[in-house]
Coordinates of C-alpha atoms in Angstrom, one line a residue:
M463 CA 183.2 136.4 -35.1
R464 CA 182.4 139.0 -37.8
N465 CA 183.4 142.6 -37.4
D466 CA 179.9 143.8 -36.7
D467 CA 179.2 141.1 -34.2
R468 CA 182.5 141.7 -32.4
R469 CA 181.9 145.4 -32.2
K470 CA 178.4 144.8 -30.9
T471 CA 179.9 142.6 -28.2
I472 CA 182.3 145.4 -27.3
V473 CA 179.5 147.9 -26.9
E474 CA 177.5 145.5 -24.8
Q475 CA 180.5 145.1 -22.5
L476 CA 180.9 148.8 -22.2
R477 CA 177.2 149.4 -21.5
G478 CA 177.4 146.9 -18.6
T479 CA 180.5 148.3 -16.9
G480 CA 181.2 151.7 -18.4
T481 CA 184.9 150.8 -18.9
V482 CA 186.7 147.9 -20.5
T483 CA 190.3 146.9 -21.1
V484 CA 191.8 145.4 -24.3
A485 CA 192.8 142.3 -22.3
E486 CA 189.2 141.8 -21.2
L487 CA 187.9 142.1 -24.8
V488 CA 190.5 139.7 -26.1
A489 CA 189.3 137.1 -23.6
V490 CA 185.6 137.6 -24.6
T491 CA 186.1 137.7 -28.3
T492 CA 189.1 135.4 -28.7
V493 CA 190.8 137.6 -31.3
S494 CA 194.1 139.4 -31.2
E495 CA 194.9 142.6 -29.4
M496 CA 195.6 144.3 -32.7
T497 CA 192.1 143.5 -33.9
I498 CA 190.5 144.8 -30.7
R499 CA 192.5 148.0 -30.9
R500 CA 191.3 148.5 -34.5
D501 CA 187.7 147.9 -33.4
L502 CA 188.1 150.4 -30.6
D503 CA 189.4 153.0 -33.0
V504 CA 186.4 152.5 -35.3
L505 CA 184.0 152.8 -32.4
A506 CA 185.8 155.9 -31.2
A507 CA 185.5 157.5 -34.6
Q508 CA 181.7 156.7 -34.5
G509 CA 181.4 158.6 -31.2
V510 CA 180.5 155.4 -29.2
L511 CA 183.5 155.4 -26.9
R512 CA 186.6 157.2 -25.9
R513 CA 190.0 155.5 -26.1
V514 CA 192.1 155.6 -22.9
H515 CA 195.4 153.9 -22.1
G516 CA 194.8 150.1 -22.2
G517 CA 191.2 150.2 -23.1
A518 CA 188.1 152.4 -23.6
V519 CA 185.3 154.1 -21.7
L520 CA 181.7 154.5 -22.8
L521 CA 181.1 157.9 -24.2
R522 CA 177.9 158.9 -22.3
R523 CA 175.8 161.6 -23.7
A524 CA 176.7 164.1 -21.0
E525 CA 180.5 163.5 -21.6
A526 CA 180.0 163.9 -25.4
E527 CA 178.3 167.3 -25.1
S528 CA 180.3 170.5 -25.0
F529 CA 180.8 172.4 -21.8
D530 CA 178.2 175.0 -22.9
A531 CA 175.6 172.3 -23.6
R532 CA 176.3 170.7 -20.2
L533 CA 175.5 174.0 -18.5
T534 CA 171.8 173.3 -19.2
T535 CA 171.8 169.8 -17.7
A536 CA 170.4 169.7 -14.2
A537 CA 171.1 173.5 -14.1
E538 CA 168.8 174.3 -11.1
A539 CA 170.3 171.4 -9.1
K540 CA 173.8 172.6 -9.8
E541 CA 173.0 176.2 -8.8
A542 CA 171.5 175.0 -5.5
I543 CA 174.5 172.7 -4.9
G544 CA 176.8 175.6 -5.6
A545 CA 175.0 177.8 -3.1
T546 CA 175.1 175.1 -0.4
V547 CA 178.8 174.3 -0.9
A548 CA 179.6 178.0 -0.7
S549 CA 177.7 178.2 2.6
M550 CA 180.0 175.5 4.0
I551 CA 183.1 177.6 3.4
A552 CA 184.0 180.2 6.0
D553 CA 185.2 183.7 5.3
G554 CA 189.0 183.8 5.1
E555 CA 189.4 180.1 4.1
T556 CA 191.5 178.9 1.2
V557 CA 189.8 176.7 -1.5
V558 CA 191.1 174.6 -4.4
L559 CA 188.1 174.3 -6.8
D560 CA 187.7 171.6 -9.3
R561 CA 186.8 171.8 -13.0
G562 CA 183.3 171.3 -14.4
T563 CA 179.9 172.9 -14.6
T564 CA 179.0 172.3 -10.9
A565 CA 182.3 173.8 -9.8
L566 CA 181.4 176.8 -11.9
A567 CA 178.2 177.2 -9.9
V568 CA 180.3 177.1 -6.7
A569 CA 182.6 179.8 -8.1
R570 CA 179.6 182.1 -8.8
H571 CA 178.6 181.8 -5.1
L572 CA 182.1 182.5 -3.8
R573 CA 183.0 185.5 -6.0
D574 CA 181.7 188.1 -3.6
R575 CA 183.1 186.4 -0.5
P576 CA 186.4 187.1 1.3
V577 CA 188.0 183.8 0.4
T578 CA 191.1 182.7 -1.6
V579 CA 190.4 180.3 -4.4
M580 CA 192.6 178.3 -6.8
P581 CA 190.3 177.2 -9.6
L582 CA 191.3 174.3 -11.8
S583 CA 189.5 175.7 -14.9
L584 CA 189.5 179.1 -16.6
H585 CA 185.6 179.0 -16.6
A586 CA 185.6 179.2 -12.8
A587 CA 188.5 181.7 -12.8
L588 CA 186.6 184.1 -15.0
A589 CA 183.5 183.7 -12.8
L590 CA 185.5 184.4 -9.6
L591 CA 187.2 187.5 -11.2
D592 CA 183.8 188.9 -12.1
G593 CA 183.1 189.3 -8.4
T594 CA 184.2 191.8 -5.8
Q595 CA 186.1 190.0 -3.1
A596 CA 187.4 186.6 -3.8
E597 CA 191.2 186.4 -4.3
V598 CA 192.1 184.2 -7.2
L599 CA 195.3 182.1 -7.6
L600 CA 195.8 180.5 -11.0
P601 CA 197.8 177.3 -11.4
G602 CA 199.9 176.7 -14.4
G603 CA 199.2 174.2 -17.1
Q604 CA 197.8 174.0 -20.6
P605 CA 194.0 174.5 -20.7
S606 CA 191.9 172.0 -22.6
R607 CA 189.9 173.4 -25.5
Q608 CA 186.3 173.1 -24.4
E609 CA 186.6 172.4 -20.7
L610 CA 189.3 175.0 -20.2
A611 CA 190.6 172.7 -17.4
L612 CA 194.1 173.2 -16.1
A613 CA 196.0 170.0 -15.8
G614 CA 199.5 168.5 -16.4
P615 CA 202.9 168.9 -14.7
L616 CA 202.8 172.7 -14.3
A617 CA 199.3 172.6 -12.7
L618 CA 200.3 169.8 -10.4
V619 CA 203.4 171.7 -9.2
S620 CA 201.2 174.7 -8.4
V621 CA 198.7 172.8 -6.4
R622 CA 201.4 170.7 -4.6
S623 CA 203.3 173.7 -3.4
L624 CA 200.3 175.1 -1.4
R625 CA 198.0 174.0 1.4
F626 CA 194.2 174.7 1.3
D627 CA 191.5 174.6 3.9
V628 CA 189.0 173.0 1.5
A629 CA 189.0 171.0 -1.7
V630 CA 185.8 171.2 -3.6
L631 CA 185.6 168.4 -6.1
G632 CA 183.2 167.5 -8.9
A633 CA 182.7 164.0 -10.3
P634 CA 182.0 162.7 -13.8
A635 CA 181.0 159.4 -12.0
F636 CA 180.3 158.6 -8.4
S637 CA 179.0 155.6 -6.4
T638 CA 179.3 154.4 -2.8
G639 CA 181.1 151.3 -4.1
T640 CA 183.9 152.9 -6.1
G641 CA 183.8 156.5 -4.9
I642 CA 184.9 159.2 -7.4
T643 CA 186.0 158.0 -10.8
T644 CA 186.7 159.9 -14.0
P645 CA 187.4 158.8 -17.6
D646 CA 190.3 161.4 -17.9
L647 CA 193.7 160.4 -16.6
A648 CA 194.9 164.0 -16.2
D649 CA 191.6 164.9 -14.4
G650 CA 192.1 162.0 -12.0
E651 CA 195.6 163.1 -11.1
M652 CA 194.6 166.7 -10.5
K653 CA 191.7 165.6 -8.2
R654 CA 194.0 163.3 -6.2
Q655 CA 196.5 166.1 -5.7
A656 CA 193.8 168.6 -4.6
L657 CA 192.7 166.1 -2.0
A658 CA 196.2 165.6 -0.8
V659 CA 196.8 169.3 0.0
A660 CA 193.4 170.1 1.6
G661 CA 192.3 170.0 5.2
R662 CA 188.8 168.7 4.2
A663 CA 187.1 167.6 1.1
I664 CA 183.6 168.4 -0.2
L665 CA 182.1 166.6 -3.2
A666 CA 179.6 168.7 -5.3
V667 CA 177.6 166.2 -7.5
D668 CA 174.1 166.2 -8.9
G669 CA 172.0 163.1 -9.1
T670 CA 172.7 162.4 -12.7
K671 CA 176.3 161.3 -11.8
W672 CA 175.4 158.8 -9.1
G673 CA 175.7 155.1 -9.8
R674 CA 178.3 155.6 -12.5
T675 CA 181.8 154.3 -12.7
A676 CA 184.7 155.3 -15.0
L677 CA 188.2 154.1 -15.7
V678 CA 190.3 156.2 -13.3
R679 CA 189.9 155.9 -9.6
V680 CA 190.2 159.2 -7.6
C681 CA 189.2 158.3 -4.0
P682 CA 186.9 156.1 -2.0
P683 CA 183.8 157.6 -0.5
D684 CA 185.2 157.7 3.0
A685 CA 188.0 160.1 1.8
L686 CA 185.3 162.8 1.7
D687 CA 184.1 164.9 4.6
A688 CA 180.9 165.9 2.9
V689 CA 178.8 165.3 -0.2
V690 CA 176.4 167.9 -1.5
T691 CA 173.8 166.7 -3.9
D692 CA 170.1 167.0 -4.9
T693 CA 166.9 165.0 -4.3
S694 CA 167.5 162.9 -7.5
A695 CA 170.5 161.1 -5.9
P696 CA 169.5 157.5 -4.9
Q697 CA 168.3 157.3 -1.3
A698 CA 170.0 154.0 -0.7
E699 CA 173.4 155.4 -1.7
R700 CA 172.9 158.5 0.4
D701 CA 172.1 156.3 3.4
A702 CA 175.2 154.2 2.8
L703 CA 177.3 157.4 2.8
L704 CA 175.8 158.5 6.1
A705 CA 176.5 155.0 7.6
A706 CA 180.1 155.4 6.5
G707 CA 180.4 158.7 8.4
V708 CA 180.2 161.0 5.4
H709 CA 178.1 164.1 5.9
V710 CA 175.4 164.4 3.2
E711 CA 173.7 167.7 2.3
Q712 CA 170.6 167.4 0.1
C713 CA 169.5 170.4 -1.8
P714 CA 165.8 170.8 -2.7

């Protein structure tokens, strides 16, 4: 199989599943692992995929965009989701708040509330500090360049040492079959830790993220207490969540 044909096959595999392992590609193409790894490096340099341990994930357009560019994607839906999530949090409660643009919308609606929030990104931290009442706890960790997300051992220790009433999570990918998944290993680890230290979990996710899967599993759908989304989320998937006992809030 020629290089171009082989790389076309890799891309087709990724478009079908969103994620692929080196072993799977070796089986499909019948070439060596070293050849597949070189192909993945070439496709990563072209902006087609992102290399992860043991394989690759499809670099979807929303993932390739900068944080600032993603702020304009489904902006009205994210703002409505942020307001709804904030309304589900009582005064005096403690919240661990995920990274991402939807979490930033939640932060804007909590900043003038008497709550205590540990944000997992500096974007959300700055939004909360711009308010009048929310008390902000910052975890440790090294912020990523664009996302300004806080992850790694120091951030994990900070989250693990506390207990929160609510975890508000975002999701790069979500489906009723696989639950929350993410292409980022560090992000997955932080999300799982946030779930472990919270009394209840709310997923804030707009309709563009539904029906996707990524490499790293975070949790199944039934680990969530509530999902807040918008009208573009697939009706069949929303019905499946309700049948599984997960509360679903749909924003207009």
